Tab-separated table of C-alpha atoms in Angstrom:
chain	number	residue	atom	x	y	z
A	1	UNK	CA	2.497	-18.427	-12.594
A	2	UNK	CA	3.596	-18.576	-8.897
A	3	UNK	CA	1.911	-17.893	-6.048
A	4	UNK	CA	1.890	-16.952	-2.114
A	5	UNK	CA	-1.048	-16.697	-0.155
A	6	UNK	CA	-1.350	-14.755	3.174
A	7	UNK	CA	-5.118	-14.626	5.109
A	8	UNK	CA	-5.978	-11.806	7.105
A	9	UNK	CA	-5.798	-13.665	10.253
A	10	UNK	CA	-2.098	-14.606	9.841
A	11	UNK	CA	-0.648	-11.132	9.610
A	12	UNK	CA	1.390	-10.007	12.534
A	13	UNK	CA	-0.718	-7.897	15.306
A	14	UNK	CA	0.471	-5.173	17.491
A	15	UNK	CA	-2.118	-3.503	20.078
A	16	UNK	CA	-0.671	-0.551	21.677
A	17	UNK	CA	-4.322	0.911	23.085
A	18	UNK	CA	-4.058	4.121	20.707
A	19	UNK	CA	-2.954	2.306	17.701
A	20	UNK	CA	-4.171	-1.252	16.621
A	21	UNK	CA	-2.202	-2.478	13.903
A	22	UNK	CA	-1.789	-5.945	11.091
A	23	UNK	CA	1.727	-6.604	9.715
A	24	UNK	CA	1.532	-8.211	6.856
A	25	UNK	CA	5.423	-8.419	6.508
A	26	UNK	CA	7.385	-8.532	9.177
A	27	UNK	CA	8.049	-5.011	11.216
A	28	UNK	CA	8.765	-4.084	14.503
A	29	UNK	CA	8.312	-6.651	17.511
A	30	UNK	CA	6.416	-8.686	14.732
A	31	UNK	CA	9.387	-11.089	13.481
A	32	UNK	CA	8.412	-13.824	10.559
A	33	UNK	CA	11.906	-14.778	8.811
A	34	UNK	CA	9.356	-16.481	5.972
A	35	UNK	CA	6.948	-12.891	5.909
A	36	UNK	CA	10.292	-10.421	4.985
A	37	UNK	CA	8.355	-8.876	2.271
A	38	UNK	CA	7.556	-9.535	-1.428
A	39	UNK	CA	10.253	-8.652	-3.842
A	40	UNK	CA	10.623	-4.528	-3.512
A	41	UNK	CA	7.217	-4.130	-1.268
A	42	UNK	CA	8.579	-4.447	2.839
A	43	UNK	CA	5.809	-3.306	4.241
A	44	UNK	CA	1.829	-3.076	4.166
A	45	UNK	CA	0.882	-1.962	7.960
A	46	UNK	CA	-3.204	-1.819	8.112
A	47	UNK	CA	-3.237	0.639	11.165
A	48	UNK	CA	-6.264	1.566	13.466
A	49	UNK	CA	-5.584	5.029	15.009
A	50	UNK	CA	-8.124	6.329	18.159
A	51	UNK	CA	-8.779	10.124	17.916
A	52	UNK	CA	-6.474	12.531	19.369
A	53	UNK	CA	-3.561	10.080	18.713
A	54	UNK	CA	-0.699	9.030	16.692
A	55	UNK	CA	3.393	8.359	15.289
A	56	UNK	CA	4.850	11.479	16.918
A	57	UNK	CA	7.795	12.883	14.975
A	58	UNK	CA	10.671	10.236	14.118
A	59	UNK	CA	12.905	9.644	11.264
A	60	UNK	CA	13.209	7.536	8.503
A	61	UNK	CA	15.589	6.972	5.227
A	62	UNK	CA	16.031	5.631	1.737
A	63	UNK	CA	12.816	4.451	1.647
A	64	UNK	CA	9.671	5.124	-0.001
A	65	UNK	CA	6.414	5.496	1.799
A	66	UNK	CA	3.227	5.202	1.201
A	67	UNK	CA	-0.230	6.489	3.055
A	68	UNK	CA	-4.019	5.373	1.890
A	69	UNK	CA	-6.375	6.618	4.399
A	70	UNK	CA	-9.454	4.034	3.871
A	71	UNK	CA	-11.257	6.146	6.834
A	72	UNK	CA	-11.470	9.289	8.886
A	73	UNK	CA	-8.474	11.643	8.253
A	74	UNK	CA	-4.581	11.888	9.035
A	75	UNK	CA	-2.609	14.555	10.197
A	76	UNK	CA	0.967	14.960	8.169
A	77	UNK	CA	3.722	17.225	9.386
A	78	UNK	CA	7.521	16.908	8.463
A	79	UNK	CA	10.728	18.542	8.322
A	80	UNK	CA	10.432	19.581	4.923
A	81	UNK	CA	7.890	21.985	4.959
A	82	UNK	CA	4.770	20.162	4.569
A	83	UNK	CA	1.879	20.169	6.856
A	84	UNK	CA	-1.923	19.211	6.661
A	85	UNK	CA	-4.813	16.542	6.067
A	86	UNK	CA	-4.754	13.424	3.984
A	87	UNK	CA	-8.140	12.367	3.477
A	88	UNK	CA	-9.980	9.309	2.988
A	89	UNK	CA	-9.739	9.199	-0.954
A	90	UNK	CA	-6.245	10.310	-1.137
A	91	UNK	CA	-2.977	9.085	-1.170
A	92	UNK	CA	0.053	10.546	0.049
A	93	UNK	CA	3.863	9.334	-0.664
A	94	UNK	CA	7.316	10.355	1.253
A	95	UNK	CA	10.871	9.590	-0.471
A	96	UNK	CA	12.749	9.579	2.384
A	97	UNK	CA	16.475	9.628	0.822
A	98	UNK	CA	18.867	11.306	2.811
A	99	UNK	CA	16.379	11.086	5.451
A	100	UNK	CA	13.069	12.808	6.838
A	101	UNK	CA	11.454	13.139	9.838
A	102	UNK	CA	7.528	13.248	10.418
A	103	UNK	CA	4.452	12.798	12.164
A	104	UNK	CA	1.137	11.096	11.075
A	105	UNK	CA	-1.341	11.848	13.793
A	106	UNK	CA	-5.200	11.335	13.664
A	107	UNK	CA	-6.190	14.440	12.630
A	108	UNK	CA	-9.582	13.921	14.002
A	109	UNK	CA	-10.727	14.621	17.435
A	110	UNK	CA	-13.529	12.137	17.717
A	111	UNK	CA	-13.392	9.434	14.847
A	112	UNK	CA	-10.536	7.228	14.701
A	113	UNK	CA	-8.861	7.018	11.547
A	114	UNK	CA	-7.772	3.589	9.374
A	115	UNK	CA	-5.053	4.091	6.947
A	116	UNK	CA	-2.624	1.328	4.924
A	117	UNK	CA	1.229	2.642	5.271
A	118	UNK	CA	3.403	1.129	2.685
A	119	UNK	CA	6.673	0.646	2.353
A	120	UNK	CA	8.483	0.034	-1.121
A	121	UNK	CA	12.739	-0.015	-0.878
A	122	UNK	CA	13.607	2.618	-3.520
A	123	UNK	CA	15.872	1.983	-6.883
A	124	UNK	CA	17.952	5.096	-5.767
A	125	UNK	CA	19.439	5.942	-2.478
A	126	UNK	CA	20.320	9.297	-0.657
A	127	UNK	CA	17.961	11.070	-2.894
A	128	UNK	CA	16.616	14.764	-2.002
A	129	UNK	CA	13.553	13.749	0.365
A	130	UNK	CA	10.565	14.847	-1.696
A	131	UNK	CA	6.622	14.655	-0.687
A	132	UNK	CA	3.042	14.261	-2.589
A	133	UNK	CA	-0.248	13.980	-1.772
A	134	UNK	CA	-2.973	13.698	-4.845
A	135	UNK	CA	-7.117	13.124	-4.644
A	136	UNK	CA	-7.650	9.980	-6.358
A	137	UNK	CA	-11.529	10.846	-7.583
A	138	UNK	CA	-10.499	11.937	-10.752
A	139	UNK	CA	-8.862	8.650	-11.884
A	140	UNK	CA	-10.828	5.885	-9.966
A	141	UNK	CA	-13.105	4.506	-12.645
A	142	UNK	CA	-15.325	2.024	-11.511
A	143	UNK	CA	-14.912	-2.284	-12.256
A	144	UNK	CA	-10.730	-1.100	-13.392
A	145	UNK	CA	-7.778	-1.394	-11.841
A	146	UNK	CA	-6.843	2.560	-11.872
A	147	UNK	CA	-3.579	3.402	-11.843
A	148	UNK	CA	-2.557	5.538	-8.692
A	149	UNK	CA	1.207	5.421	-8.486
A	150	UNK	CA	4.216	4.583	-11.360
A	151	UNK	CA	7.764	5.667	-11.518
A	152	UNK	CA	7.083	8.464	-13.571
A	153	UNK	CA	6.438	11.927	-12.671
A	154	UNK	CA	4.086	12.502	-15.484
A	155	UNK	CA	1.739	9.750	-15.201
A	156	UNK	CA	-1.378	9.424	-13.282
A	157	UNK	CA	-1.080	9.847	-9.695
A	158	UNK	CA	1.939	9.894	-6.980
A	159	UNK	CA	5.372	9.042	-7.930
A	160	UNK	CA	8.333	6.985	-6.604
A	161	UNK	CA	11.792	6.200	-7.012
A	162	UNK	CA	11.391	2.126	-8.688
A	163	UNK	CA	9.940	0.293	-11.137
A	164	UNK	CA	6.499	0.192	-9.745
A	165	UNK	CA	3.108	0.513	-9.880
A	166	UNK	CA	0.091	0.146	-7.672
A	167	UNK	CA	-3.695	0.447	-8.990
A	168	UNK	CA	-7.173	0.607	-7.236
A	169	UNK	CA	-10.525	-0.285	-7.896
A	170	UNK	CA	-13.789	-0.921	-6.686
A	171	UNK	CA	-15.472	-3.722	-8.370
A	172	UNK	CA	-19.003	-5.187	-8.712
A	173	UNK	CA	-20.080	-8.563	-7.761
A	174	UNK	CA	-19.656	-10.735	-11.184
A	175	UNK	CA	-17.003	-8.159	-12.805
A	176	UNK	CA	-14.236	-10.531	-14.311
A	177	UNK	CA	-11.163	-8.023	-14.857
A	178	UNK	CA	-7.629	-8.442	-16.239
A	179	UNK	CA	-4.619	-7.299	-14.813
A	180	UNK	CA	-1.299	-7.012	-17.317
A	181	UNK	CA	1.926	-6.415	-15.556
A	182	UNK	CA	3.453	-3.135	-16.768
A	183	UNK	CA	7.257	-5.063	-16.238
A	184	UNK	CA	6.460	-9.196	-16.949
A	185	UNK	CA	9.779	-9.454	-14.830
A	186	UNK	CA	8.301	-7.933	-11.779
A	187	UNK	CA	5.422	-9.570	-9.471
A	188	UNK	CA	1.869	-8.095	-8.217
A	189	UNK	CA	0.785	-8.138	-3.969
A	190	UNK	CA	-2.806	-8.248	-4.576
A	191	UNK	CA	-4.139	-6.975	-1.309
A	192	UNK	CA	-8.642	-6.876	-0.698
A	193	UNK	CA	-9.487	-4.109	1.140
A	194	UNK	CA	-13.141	-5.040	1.209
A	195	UNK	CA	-14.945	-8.180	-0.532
A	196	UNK	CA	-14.356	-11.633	-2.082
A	197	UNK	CA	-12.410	-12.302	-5.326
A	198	UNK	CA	-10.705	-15.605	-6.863
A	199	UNK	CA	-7.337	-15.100	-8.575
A	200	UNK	CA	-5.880	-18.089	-9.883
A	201	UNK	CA	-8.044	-20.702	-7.954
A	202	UNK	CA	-7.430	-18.254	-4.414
A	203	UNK	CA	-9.999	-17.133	-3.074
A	204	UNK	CA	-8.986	-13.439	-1.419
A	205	UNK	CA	-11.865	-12.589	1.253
A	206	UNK	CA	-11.582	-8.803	2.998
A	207	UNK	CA	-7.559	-7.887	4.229
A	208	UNK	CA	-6.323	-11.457	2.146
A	209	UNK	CA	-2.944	-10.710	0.460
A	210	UNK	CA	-1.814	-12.985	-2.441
A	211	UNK	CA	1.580	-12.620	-4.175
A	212	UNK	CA	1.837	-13.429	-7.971
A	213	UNK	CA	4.861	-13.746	-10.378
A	214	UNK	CA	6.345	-15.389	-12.944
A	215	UNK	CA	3.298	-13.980	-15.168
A	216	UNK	CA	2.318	-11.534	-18.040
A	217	UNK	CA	-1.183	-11.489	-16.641
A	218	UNK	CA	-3.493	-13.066	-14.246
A	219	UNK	CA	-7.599	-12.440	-14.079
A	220	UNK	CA	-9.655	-11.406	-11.274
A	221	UNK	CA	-12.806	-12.788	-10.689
A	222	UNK	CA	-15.551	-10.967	-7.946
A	223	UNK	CA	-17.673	-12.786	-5.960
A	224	UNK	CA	-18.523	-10.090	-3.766
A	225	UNK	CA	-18.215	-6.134	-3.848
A	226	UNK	CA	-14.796	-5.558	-3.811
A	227	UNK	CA	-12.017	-2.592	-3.184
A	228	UNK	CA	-9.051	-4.236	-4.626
A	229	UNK	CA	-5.425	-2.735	-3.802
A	230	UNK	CA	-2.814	-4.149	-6.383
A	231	UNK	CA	1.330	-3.460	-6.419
A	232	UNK	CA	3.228	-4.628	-8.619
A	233	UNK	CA	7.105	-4.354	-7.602
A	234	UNK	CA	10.582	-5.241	-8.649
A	235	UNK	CA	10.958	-9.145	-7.530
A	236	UNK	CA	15.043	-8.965	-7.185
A	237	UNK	CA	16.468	-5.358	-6.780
């Protein structure tokens, strides 16, 4: 097994008044020629939004994007027809392809909102742009890593053009949990949203990313409550 390690406190950071933001890979001003990404996952912005503010409309293509509000609520509007609210317990994904334009605004006039945005570089380019937004209640079963996106259009949750898949759970102190890679050929960004767990002698406290490949499996041990994002991605593509 292989590992990377990335603490909280080394992530990029970008403070533009109305949005607050932590680059875990390199993006925008934030340049890190050893932080370009992790196999097929380029992004994983952990953005602060104030109320009343927000990414007016601009474009993006042949990529695949990915929201998780983890508080307050986000405004979506696009060229394709879609507008509304993505809630804290949803998750919302944008194939881009032949290219989209959008806005994610706080859609809250007093609370500021917190959301992940994710970016995975798709298997396919110049495909129709497509959106989805699911509630993840139904499928996030406590002390398991739940999955809540795959490459298929018929399994649980959102769906996106590669080879991966991302799961969530929230975990109890003392829960020792199993992860098996659904491709043994691809690698898993284990990002903690909230908590303390050791994976292979790391110990991940609250925003900690750690990067593992070269693996069937790896075990997760919880020291502390956790919310536990995994995604497992393509390595080469």
């Amino acid at each position: 097994m292989k590992t990377i390690y990335h603490a909280a406190d080394s992530r990029g950071d970008a403070n533009h008044g109305w949005l607050k933001s932590k680059h875990t890979f390199s993006f925008a001003n934030y340049h890190n020629p050893e932080r370009m990404g992790f196999g097929a996952l380029r992004v994983i912005n952990d953005d602060f939004v104030i109320a009343g503010q927000g990414f007016g409309k601009h474009s993006h293509r042949d990529m695949e994007i990915i929201s998780i509000p983890l508080s307050g609520k986000l405004g979506h509007g696009d060229n394709i027809g879609n507008n509304g609210i993505i809630e804290t317990g949803e998750i919302q994904v944008m194939s881009a392809g032949t290219g989209i334009t959008h806005s994610e605004m706080n859609g809250d006039d007093t609370e500021a909102v917190k959301f992940l945005q994710i970016w995975v570089i798709p298997n396919k380019m110049n495909v129709e742009p497509r959106y989805q937004q699911i509630r993840m209640d139904d499928i996030l079963k406590p002390n398991e890593f739940n999955q809540v996106l795959s490459p298929n259009a018929d399994d649980a949750g959102v769906w996106i053009h590669q080879d991966a898949w991302f799961s969530m759970g929230d975990f109890d102190k003392g829960i020792t949990q199993t992860y098996e890679l659904k491709n043994p050929n691809n690698g898993v960004y284990i990002f903690v949203i909230s908590g303390k767990v050791v994976v292979n002698g790391n110990t991940l406290d609250t925003r900690d990313g750690l990067g593992v490949w070269d693996t069937k499996n790896f075990a997760m041990d919880v020291i502390e409550d956790a919310k536990v994002l995994l995604m497992e991605v393509p390595m080469s593509f």
